[in-house]
Coordinates of C-alpha atoms in Angstrom, one line a residue:
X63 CA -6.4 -8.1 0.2
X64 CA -6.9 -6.2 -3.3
X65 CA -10.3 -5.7 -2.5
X66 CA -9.4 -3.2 0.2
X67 CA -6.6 -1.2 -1.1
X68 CA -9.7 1.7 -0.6
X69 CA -8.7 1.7 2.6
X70 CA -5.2 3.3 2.4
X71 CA -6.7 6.5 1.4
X72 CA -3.6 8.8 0.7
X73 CA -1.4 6.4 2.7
X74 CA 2.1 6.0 0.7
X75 CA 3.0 2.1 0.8
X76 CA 6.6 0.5 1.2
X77 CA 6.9 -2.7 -0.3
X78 CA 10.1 -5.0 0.0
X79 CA 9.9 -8.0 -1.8
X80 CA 12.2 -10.9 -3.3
X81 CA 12.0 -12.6 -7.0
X82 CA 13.6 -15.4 -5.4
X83 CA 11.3 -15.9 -2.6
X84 CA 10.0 -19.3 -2.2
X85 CA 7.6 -18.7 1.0
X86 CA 5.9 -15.5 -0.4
X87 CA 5.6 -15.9 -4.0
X88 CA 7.1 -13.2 -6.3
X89 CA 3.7 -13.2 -8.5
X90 CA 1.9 -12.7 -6.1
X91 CA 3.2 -9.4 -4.7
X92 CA 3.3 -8.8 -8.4
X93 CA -0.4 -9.1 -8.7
X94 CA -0.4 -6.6 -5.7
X95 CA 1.9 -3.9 -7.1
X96 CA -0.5 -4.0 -10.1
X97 CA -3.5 -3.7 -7.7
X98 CA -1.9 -0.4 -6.0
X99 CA -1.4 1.3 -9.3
X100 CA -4.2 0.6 -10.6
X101 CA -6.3 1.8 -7.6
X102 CA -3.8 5.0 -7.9
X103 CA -2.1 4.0 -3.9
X104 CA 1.2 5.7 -4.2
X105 CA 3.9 2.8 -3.3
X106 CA 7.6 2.6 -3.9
X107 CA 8.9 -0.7 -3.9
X108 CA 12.4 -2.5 -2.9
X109 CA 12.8 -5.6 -5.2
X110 CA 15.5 -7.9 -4.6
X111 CA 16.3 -10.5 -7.2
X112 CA 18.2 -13.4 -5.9
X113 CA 18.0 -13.5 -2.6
X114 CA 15.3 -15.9 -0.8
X115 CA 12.8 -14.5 1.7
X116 CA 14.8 -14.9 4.9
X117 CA 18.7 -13.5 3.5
X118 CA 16.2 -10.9 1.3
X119 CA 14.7 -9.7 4.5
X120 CA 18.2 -9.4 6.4
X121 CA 19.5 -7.3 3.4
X122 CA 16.2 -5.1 3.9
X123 CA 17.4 -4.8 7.7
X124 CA 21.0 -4.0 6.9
X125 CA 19.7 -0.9 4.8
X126 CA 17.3 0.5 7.0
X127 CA 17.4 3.7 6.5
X128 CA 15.3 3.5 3.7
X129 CA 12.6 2.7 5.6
X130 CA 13.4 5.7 8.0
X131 CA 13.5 8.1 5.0
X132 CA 10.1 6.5 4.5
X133 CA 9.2 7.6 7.8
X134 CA 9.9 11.3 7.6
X135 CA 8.8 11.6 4.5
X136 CA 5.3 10.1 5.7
X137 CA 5.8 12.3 8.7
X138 CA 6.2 15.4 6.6
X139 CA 3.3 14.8 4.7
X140 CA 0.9 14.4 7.5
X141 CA 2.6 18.0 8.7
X142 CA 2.0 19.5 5.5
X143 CA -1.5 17.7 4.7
X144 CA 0.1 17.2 1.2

């Protein structure tokens, strides 16, 4: 997947992820989060650290108007062109 983080252009990235998570494994979204800054992708990231994958992702659903902020910030931006 690292290999085409060229693709996201100017695209800001939301990342939810859990240090407890068994299915996805937490170094591995690591590895990506270093991929994104190192290719410069602008990303803001939601760690949770206890929860597994599936209570980590209801807490991200509870909260979701993070990801709506998210939305009208990306909205605004492709408005603007900034």
């Amino acid at each position: 997947a690292c290999e085409h983080l060229d693709r996201l252009g100017k695209r800001h990235v939301l990342l939810y992820y859990s240090k407890a998570d068994k299915t996805i494994p937490p170094n591995n979204t690591e590895l990506f989060v270093k991929a994104l800054a190192a290719s410069g992708v602008k990303h803001r990231i939601i760690r949770n650290r206890y929860l597994g994958h599936f209570w980590a992702s209801v807490k991200n659903h509870m909260v979701f108007w993070v990801w709506l902020k998210f939305l009208r910030q990306a909205e605004h931006r492709l408005r603007t062109h900034s």
